[in-house]
Amino acid sequence: MSRSTRHRIAIIGCGGVSEMHFRGYLAHPDRIEIVAAVDPSPERREWVTETFGITATFGSISEALEGADFEVAVVSTPSHVRLVAVEELAAAGIHLFVEKPLADGVAQAIEIVDVASAAGVLLAVDQNFRYHYAFGHARDAIREGRIGRVIAIDHRELMWREVTGWRAEQRHHSLSVMGVHWFDGFRFILGQEADWLVATTHRSPALEAAGETDASIHVRFADIGVNYTQSFSSRVERIETIVIGEAGTLLLDYDHLEIHTADGVETVSNPWAGPGKPESAFLGLDDLLTAIDAGGEPSNSGRDNLRTLSLLEAAYLSAETGEPVRFQDGVL
């Protein structure tokens, strides 16, 4: 089967995050046909039909399985109700592309991975910042030896961000919203797993959030140290990632990568950094579709994502205990 094979999919959960999925997939009709959308809210189902022209909408997964023919489900429900959705879909033999974070903790993520494995379906996670941020270009530059052996990474994302809805009510906040992207990105560009991590977190009274708004983290990948600062309460807005190597330095953000060496500066544009993240959502799903076509496991598999979630959970554990947290092959 070729990469141009067309797949029939359903989108499960039509909240705000689903918009990038609808827009990304509708832009690739040769690869994807959206045949169903599921949400318990009549208003959200009406929004899907009016905005994207999808008329086959359902109030539950069971109704969709009965009324539509699809082989892949994009699960964009809130993370705390995701296991139930995965269990029902996997039992029906549906391959799964799940929004991040895969689950609210590693134990439940392992359960989700095991459910998919037992059902014989593939499971991938929408770690779309591998494309939306310039991580992919940085990974290529490192693999090509452009900056020599990597010594350290410094990453900071500072902003004023007021999150509303169900996310603002969760016990874990800024790291679950954004940190899961950055942890995955560090793993992705380095191509190796973390040994240990230490973290502190803080909840700013200036924001109405139940969980942390700020965090400071240090992660060790063998002899490479990663310093990471996350803030939703900063009055200074800034985002950048600096990768220091023995022969050069990388500076990256969403729309480009700069490669600084003794020969000067080369700039590489990131074509997938557009607003709304539709193309990066498509590319993440396409990893899963390619694995379905070829009979392999996607690079963004649920099993791979256990290591990203381990970093996230370890950050919360370290912040609570004040102690470093160690990993075994990248997993708690």
CSV table of C-alpha atoms in Angstrom, one decimal:
chain,number,residue,atom,x,y,z
A,1,MET,CA,0.0,0.0,0.0
A,2,SER,CA,1.2,3.5,-0.8
A,3,ARG,CA,1.3,6.6,1.2
A,4,SER,CA,-1.6,7.9,-0.9
A,5,THR,CA,-4.0,5.3,0.6
A,6,ARG,CA,-7.1,7.1,1.8
A,7,HIS,CA,-8.3,6.4,5.3
A,8,ARG,CA,-11.8,6.9,6.8
A,9,ILE,CA,-11.6,8.6,10.2
A,10,ALA,CA,-13.9,9.8,13.0
A,11,ILE,CA,-13.1,12.7,15.4
A,12,ILE,CA,-14.1,11.9,19.0
A,13,GLY,CA,-14.5,15.1,21.0
A,14,CYS,CA,-15.2,18.4,19.3
A,15,GLY,CA,-14.0,20.9,21.8
A,16,GLY,CA,-11.6,23.7,21.0
A,17,VAL,CA,-8.6,21.5,20.2
A,18,SER,CA,-10.5,19.6,17.5
A,19,GLU,CA,-10.5,22.6,15.1
A,20,MET,CA,-6.9,22.0,14.1
A,21,HIS,CA,-7.7,18.4,13.4
A,22,PHE,CA,-10.7,19.2,11.2
A,23,ARG,CA,-8.8,21.9,9.3
A,24,GLY,CA,-5.6,19.8,8.9
A,25,TYR,CA,-7.4,16.7,7.7
A,26,LEU,CA,-9.8,18.5,5.3
A,27,ALA,CA,-6.7,20.0,3.6
A,28,HIS,CA,-5.7,16.5,2.6
A,29,PRO,CA,-8.7,14.8,1.0
A,30,ASP,CA,-6.4,12.4,-0.9
A,31,ARG,CA,-5.2,10.9,2.4
A,32,ILE,CA,-8.1,11.4,4.8
A,33,GLU,CA,-11.9,11.3,4.7
A,34,ILE,CA,-13.7,12.5,7.8
A,35,VAL,CA,-16.8,10.4,8.0
A,36,ALA,CA,-18.0,11.1,11.6
A,37,ALA,CA,-17.7,13.5,14.5
A,38,VAL,CA,-18.7,12.6,18.1
A,39,ASP,CA,-19.5,15.0,20.9
A,40,PRO,CA,-22.2,14.8,23.7
A,41,SER,CA,-22.9,18.5,23.2
A,42,PRO,CA,-25.6,19.3,20.5
A,43,GLU,CA,-24.0,22.8,20.2
A,44,ARG,CA,-20.6,21.4,19.4
A,45,ARG,CA,-22.1,18.9,16.8
A,46,GLU,CA,-23.9,21.8,15.2
A,47,TRP,CA,-20.7,23.8,15.1
A,48,VAL,CA,-19.0,20.9,13.3
A,49,THR,CA,-21.7,20.7,10.6
A,50,GLU,CA,-21.9,24.5,10.1
A,51,THR,CA,-18.1,25.1,10.1
A,52,PHE,CA,-16.8,22.0,8.3
A,53,GLY,CA,-19.8,20.5,6.5
A,54,ILE,CA,-19.6,17.2,8.4
A,55,THR,CA,-23.2,16.0,8.6
A,56,ALA,CA,-22.6,12.6,10.2
A,57,THR,CA,-22.4,13.7,13.9
A,58,PHE,CA,-23.1,11.5,16.9
A,59,GLY,CA,-23.7,12.0,20.6
A,60,SER,CA,-21.7,9.0,21.6
A,61,ILE,CA,-19.0,6.6,20.4
A,62,SER,CA,-21.5,3.7,20.4
A,63,GLU,CA,-23.8,5.6,18.1
A,64,ALA,CA,-20.9,6.4,15.8
A,65,LEU,CA,-19.7,2.8,15.6
A,66,GLU,CA,-23.3,1.8,14.7
A,67,GLY,CA,-23.9,4.6,12.2
A,68,ALA,CA,-20.6,5.2,10.4
A,69,ASP,CA,-17.8,3.1,8.9
A,70,PHE,CA,-14.3,4.2,10.0
A,71,GLU,CA,-11.0,2.6,10.7
A,72,VAL,CA,-9.2,5.3,12.7
A,73,ALA,CA,-10.4,7.6,15.5
A,74,VAL,CA,-8.9,10.9,16.5
A,75,VAL,CA,-9.5,11.0,20.3
A,76,SER,CA,-9.5,14.7,21.5
A,77,THR,CA,-11.6,14.2,24.6
A,78,PRO,CA,-10.3,15.7,27.9
A,79,SER,CA,-7.5,13.5,29.2
A,80,HIS,CA,-9.3,12.4,32.4
A,81,VAL,CA,-12.1,10.6,30.5
A,82,ARG,CA,-9.8,9.2,27.7
A,83,LEU,CA,-9.4,5.7,28.9
A,84,VAL,CA,-13.1,4.9,28.6
A,85,ALA,CA,-13.1,6.2,25.0
A,86,VAL,CA,-10.0,4.2,24.1
A,87,GLU,CA,-11.4,1.0,25.6
A,88,GLU,CA,-14.6,1.2,23.5
A,89,LEU,CA,-12.9,2.1,20.3
A,90,ALA,CA,-10.1,-0.4,20.6
A,91,ALA,CA,-12.6,-3.2,21.3
A,92,ALA,CA,-14.2,-2.3,17.9
A,93,GLY,CA,-10.8,-2.7,16.2
A,94,ILE,CA,-10.3,1.0,15.6
A,95,HIS,CA,-6.8,2.4,15.3
A,96,LEU,CA,-6.2,5.4,17.7
A,97,PHE,CA,-4.6,8.9,17.4
A,98,VAL,CA,-4.9,10.5,20.8
A,99,GLU,CA,-4.4,14.1,21.9
A,100,LYS,CA,-1.7,14.9,24.4
A,101,PRO,CA,-1.2,14.3,27.2
A,102,LEU,CA,-2.0,10.6,26.5
A,103,ALA,CA,-3.3,10.3,30.1
A,104,ASP,CA,-3.2,12.1,33.4
A,105,GLY,CA,-0.4,9.8,34.7
A,106,VAL,CA,2.0,7.1,33.6
A,107,ALA,CA,0.0,4.3,35.2
A,108,GLN,CA,-3.1,5.2,33.2
A,109,ALA,CA,-1.1,5.7,30.1
A,110,ILE,CA,0.4,2.2,30.4
A,111,GLU,CA,-3.2,0.9,30.8
A,112,ILE,CA,-4.2,2.7,27.6
A,113,VAL,CA,-1.1,1.3,25.7
A,114,ASP,CA,-2.0,-2.2,27.0
A,115,VAL,CA,-5.6,-1.9,25.9
A,116,ALA,CA,-4.6,-1.0,22.4
A,117,SER,CA,-2.0,-3.7,22.3
A,118,ALA,CA,-4.4,-6.4,23.5
A,119,ALA,CA,-6.9,-5.3,20.9
A,120,GLY,CA,-4.3,-5.4,18.1
A,121,VAL,CA,-4.8,-1.8,17.1
A,122,LEU,CA,-2.1,0.9,16.6
A,123,LEU,CA,-2.0,3.8,19.0
A,124,ALA,CA,-0.2,7.2,18.4
A,125,VAL,CA,-0.1,10.5,20.3
A,126,ASP,CA,-0.4,13.9,18.8
A,127,GLN,CA,2.9,15.3,19.9
A,128,ASN,CA,2.5,17.9,17.1
A,129,PHE,CA,5.3,20.2,18.2
A,130,ARG,CA,7.7,17.8,16.6
A,131,TYR,CA,6.6,19.6,13.5
A,132,HIS,CA,4.9,22.8,14.7
A,133,TYR,CA,8.1,23.9,16.6
A,134,ALA,CA,11.4,23.7,14.8
A,135,PHE,CA,12.4,20.5,16.6
A,136,GLY,CA,12.5,18.4,13.5
A,137,HIS,CA,15.0,20.7,11.8
A,138,ALA,CA,17.1,20.8,15.0
A,139,ARG,CA,17.1,17.0,15.1
A,140,ASP,CA,18.3,16.9,11.5
A,141,ALA,CA,21.1,19.4,12.2
A,142,ILE,CA,22.3,17.4,15.3
A,143,ARG,CA,22.2,14.1,13.4
A,144,GLU,CA,24.2,15.6,10.5
A,145,GLY,CA,26.9,16.7,13.0
A,146,ARG,CA,26.4,20.4,12.2
A,147,ILE,CA,27.2,21.5,15.8
A,148,GLY,CA,29.3,18.6,17.0
A,149,ARG,CA,28.6,16.8,20.2
A,150,VAL,CA,25.7,18.4,22.2
A,151,ILE,CA,26.8,19.8,25.5
A,152,ALA,CA,23.6,21.5,26.9
A,153,ILE,CA,20.1,22.8,26.1
A,154,ASP,CA,18.5,25.9,27.6
A,155,HIS,CA,14.8,26.3,26.9
A,156,ARG,CA,12.4,28.9,28.2
A,157,GLU,CA,8.8,29.7,27.5
A,158,LEU,CA,7.6,32.8,29.3
A,159,MET,CA,4.1,34.3,28.8
A,160,TRP,CA,1.0,35.6,30.4
A,161,ARG,CA,-1.6,32.9,29.7
A,162,GLU,CA,-5.0,32.6,31.3
A,163,VAL,CA,-6.5,29.2,30.6
A,164,THR,CA,-10.2,28.7,31.1
A,165,GLY,CA,-12.6,25.7,31.0
A,166,TRP,CA,-11.8,22.2,32.3
A,167,ARG,CA,-8.0,22.7,32.0
A,168,ALA,CA,-8.0,25.5,34.6
A,169,GLU,CA,-9.8,23.2,37.1
A,170,GLN,CA,-7.2,20.4,36.9
A,171,ARG,CA,-4.6,19.8,39.7
A,172,HIS,CA,-1.8,19.9,37.1
A,173,HIS,CA,-1.7,23.0,34.8
A,174,SER,CA,1.1,24.7,32.9
A,175,LEU,CA,3.4,21.6,32.5
A,176,SER,CA,0.4,19.5,31.4
A,177,VAL,CA,-0.6,22.1,28.9
A,178,MET,CA,2.8,23.0,27.4
A,179,GLY,CA,5.5,21.1,29.2
A,180,VAL,CA,4.5,17.8,27.7
A,181,HIS,CA,5.4,19.4,24.3
A,182,TRP,CA,8.9,20.5,25.5
A,183,PHE,CA,9.7,17.3,27.3
A,184,ASP,CA,8.9,15.4,24.1
A,185,GLY,CA,10.9,17.8,22.1
A,186,PHE,CA,14.1,17.4,24.2
A,187,ARG,CA,13.8,13.6,23.7
A,188,PHE,CA,13.1,14.0,20.0
A,189,ILE,CA,16.0,16.2,19.1
A,190,LEU,CA,18.6,14.3,21.3
A,191,GLY,CA,17.4,10.8,20.3
A,192,GLN,CA,18.0,9.5,23.8
A,193,GLU,CA,16.3,9.1,27.1
A,194,ALA,CA,16.6,11.0,30.4
A,195,ASP,CA,18.5,9.6,33.5
A,196,TRP,CA,17.1,12.0,36.1
A,197,LEU,CA,15.2,15.2,36.7
A,198,VAL,CA,14.7,17.8,39.4
A,199,ALA,CA,11.9,20.4,39.5
A,200,THR,CA,10.2,23.2,41.4
A,201,THR,CA,6.7,24.5,40.6
A,202,HIS,CA,4.7,27.5,41.7
A,203,ARG,CA,1.1,28.7,41.4
A,204,SER,CA,0.7,32.4,40.9
A,205,PRO,CA,-2.2,34.0,42.8
A,206,ALA,CA,-2.5,36.4,39.8
A,207,LEU,CA,-4.1,33.6,37.7
A,208,GLU,CA,-7.2,31.6,38.4
A,209,ALA,CA,-5.8,28.1,38.0
A,210,ALA,CA,-6.0,25.2,40.3
A,211,GLY,CA,-2.6,23.9,39.3
A,212,GLU,CA,0.9,25.2,38.8
A,213,THR,CA,1.5,28.2,36.6
A,214,ASP,CA,5.3,28.2,36.7
A,215,ALA,CA,8.1,25.7,36.8
A,216,SER,CA,11.9,25.4,36.8
A,217,ILE,CA,13.3,22.1,35.7
A,218,HIS,CA,16.7,20.5,35.1
A,219,VAL,CA,16.9,17.2,33.2
A,220,ARG,CA,20.0,15.1,32.6
A,221,PHE,CA,20.3,13.0,29.4
A,222,ALA,CA,23.6,11.1,30.1
A,223,ASP,CA,26.1,14.0,30.1
A,224,ILE,CA,23.8,16.5,28.5
A,225,GLY,CA,22.1,19.0,30.9
A,226,VAL,CA,18.7,20.5,29.9
A,227,ASN,CA,17.5,23.6,31.8
A,228,TYR,CA,13.8,24.4,31.2
A,229,THR,CA,11.8,27.3,32.6
A,230,GLN,CA,8.0,27.5,32.1
A,231,SER,CA,5.8,30.5,33.0
A,232,PHE,CA,2.2,31.3,32.4
A,233,SER,CA,2.5,34.4,34.8
A,234,SER,CA,5.4,36.2,33.2
A,235,ARG,CA,5.0,39.8,32.2
A,236,VAL,CA,7.9,39.3,29.8
A,237,GLU,CA,7.0,37.1,26.8
A,238,ARG,CA,9.7,35.1,25.3
A,239,ILE,CA,10.3,31.6,23.8
A,240,GLU,CA,13.5,30.1,22.6
A,241,THR,CA,15.5,27.0,22.7
A,242,ILE,CA,19.3,27.1,22.6
A,243,VAL,CA,21.3,23.9,21.9
A,244,ILE,CA,25.0,24.3,22.6
A,245,GLY,CA,27.4,21.9,20.8
A,246,GLU,CA,31.2,21.6,20.7
A,247,ALA,CA,31.3,23.0,17.2
A,248,GLY,CA,28.3,25.3,17.0
A,249,THR,CA,25.0,26.4,18.5
A,250,LEU,CA,21.4,26.1,17.5
A,251,LEU,CA,18.7,28.7,18.2
A,252,LEU,CA,15.2,27.7,17.5
A,253,ASP,CA,11.6,28.8,17.9
A,254,TYR,CA,8.4,28.0,16.0
A,255,ASP,CA,9.1,29.4,12.6
A,256,HIS,CA,12.8,28.9,12.1
A,257,LEU,CA,16.1,27.3,13.2
A,258,GLU,CA,19.4,29.2,13.2
A,259,ILE,CA,22.6,27.2,12.9
A,260,HIS,CA,25.5,29.2,14.3
A,261,THR,CA,29.0,27.9,13.5
A,262,ALA,CA,32.5,29.3,12.8
A,263,ASP,CA,31.4,29.8,9.2
A,264,GLY,CA,28.5,32.1,10.1
A,265,VAL,CA,24.8,31.7,10.6
A,266,GLU,CA,22.4,29.6,8.5
A,267,THR,CA,18.7,30.0,8.8
A,268,VAL,CA,16.2,27.2,8.1
A,269,SER,CA,12.5,28.1,7.9
A,270,ASN,CA,9.9,25.8,9.4
A,271,PRO,CA,7.0,25.5,7.0
A,272,TRP,CA,4.7,23.9,9.6
A,273,ALA,CA,4.6,26.7,12.1
A,274,GLY,CA,1.4,28.3,10.8
A,275,PRO,CA,-1.4,29.5,13.1
A,276,GLY,CA,-3.8,26.9,14.5
A,277,LYS,CA,-1.4,24.0,14.0
A,278,PRO,CA,-3.5,22.2,11.3
A,279,GLU,CA,-0.6,20.9,9.2
A,280,SER,CA,1.3,19.6,12.2
A,281,ALA,CA,-1.9,17.7,13.3
A,282,PHE,CA,-2.1,16.1,9.9
A,283,LEU,CA,1.6,15.1,9.9
A,284,GLY,CA,1.2,13.5,13.3
A,285,LEU,CA,-1.8,11.5,12.1
A,286,ASP,CA,0.0,10.7,8.9
A,287,ASP,CA,2.7,9.0,11.0
A,288,LEU,CA,0.0,6.6,12.2
A,289,LEU,CA,-1.6,6.1,8.8
A,290,THR,CA,1.8,5.3,7.3
A,291,ALA,CA,2.4,2.7,10.0
A,292,ILE,CA,-1.1,1.2,9.3
A,293,ASP,CA,-0.2,1.0,5.6
A,294,ALA,CA,3.3,-0.4,6.1
A,295,GLY,CA,2.5,-2.7,9.0
A,296,GLY,CA,4.9,-1.1,11.5
A,297,GLU,CA,4.7,1.1,14.6
A,298,PRO,CA,4.5,4.9,14.3
A,299,SER,CA,7.4,7.0,15.6
A,300,ASN,CA,4.9,8.8,17.9
A,301,SER,CA,3.4,5.6,19.3
A,302,GLY,CA,1.8,5.4,22.7
A,303,ARG,CA,4.6,3.2,24.0
A,304,ASP,CA,7.2,5.9,23.0
A,305,ASN,CA,5.0,8.5,24.7
A,306,LEU,CA,5.3,6.7,28.0
A,307,ARG,CA,8.8,8.3,28.2
A,308,THR,CA,7.5,11.8,27.6
A,309,LEU,CA,4.8,11.3,30.2
A,310,SER,CA,7.4,9.9,32.6
A,311,LEU,CA,9.2,13.2,32.4
A,312,LEU,CA,6.0,15.1,33.0
A,313,GLU,CA,5.0,13.0,36.0
A,314,ALA,CA,8.5,13.1,37.4
A,315,ALA,CA,8.5,16.9,37.4
A,316,TYR,CA,5.4,16.9,39.6
A,317,LEU,CA,6.8,14.2,41.9
A,318,SER,CA,10.1,16.1,42.2
A,319,ALA,CA,8.3,19.4,43.0
A,320,GLU,CA,6.3,17.7,45.7
A,321,THR,CA,9.2,15.9,47.4
A,322,GLY,CA,12.0,18.3,46.7
A,323,GLU,CA,14.2,15.4,45.5
A,324,PRO,CA,15.5,14.3,42.1
A,325,VAL,CA,13.6,11.5,40.3
A,326,ARG,CA,15.4,8.8,38.3
A,327,PHE,CA,14.4,6.8,35.3
A,328,GLN,CA,15.0,3.3,34.0
A,329,ASP,CA,15.3,3.5,30.2
A,330,GLY,CA,13.5,6.8,30.3
A,331,VAL,CA,10.4,5.4,32.2
A,332,LEU,CA,9.4,5.9,35.8
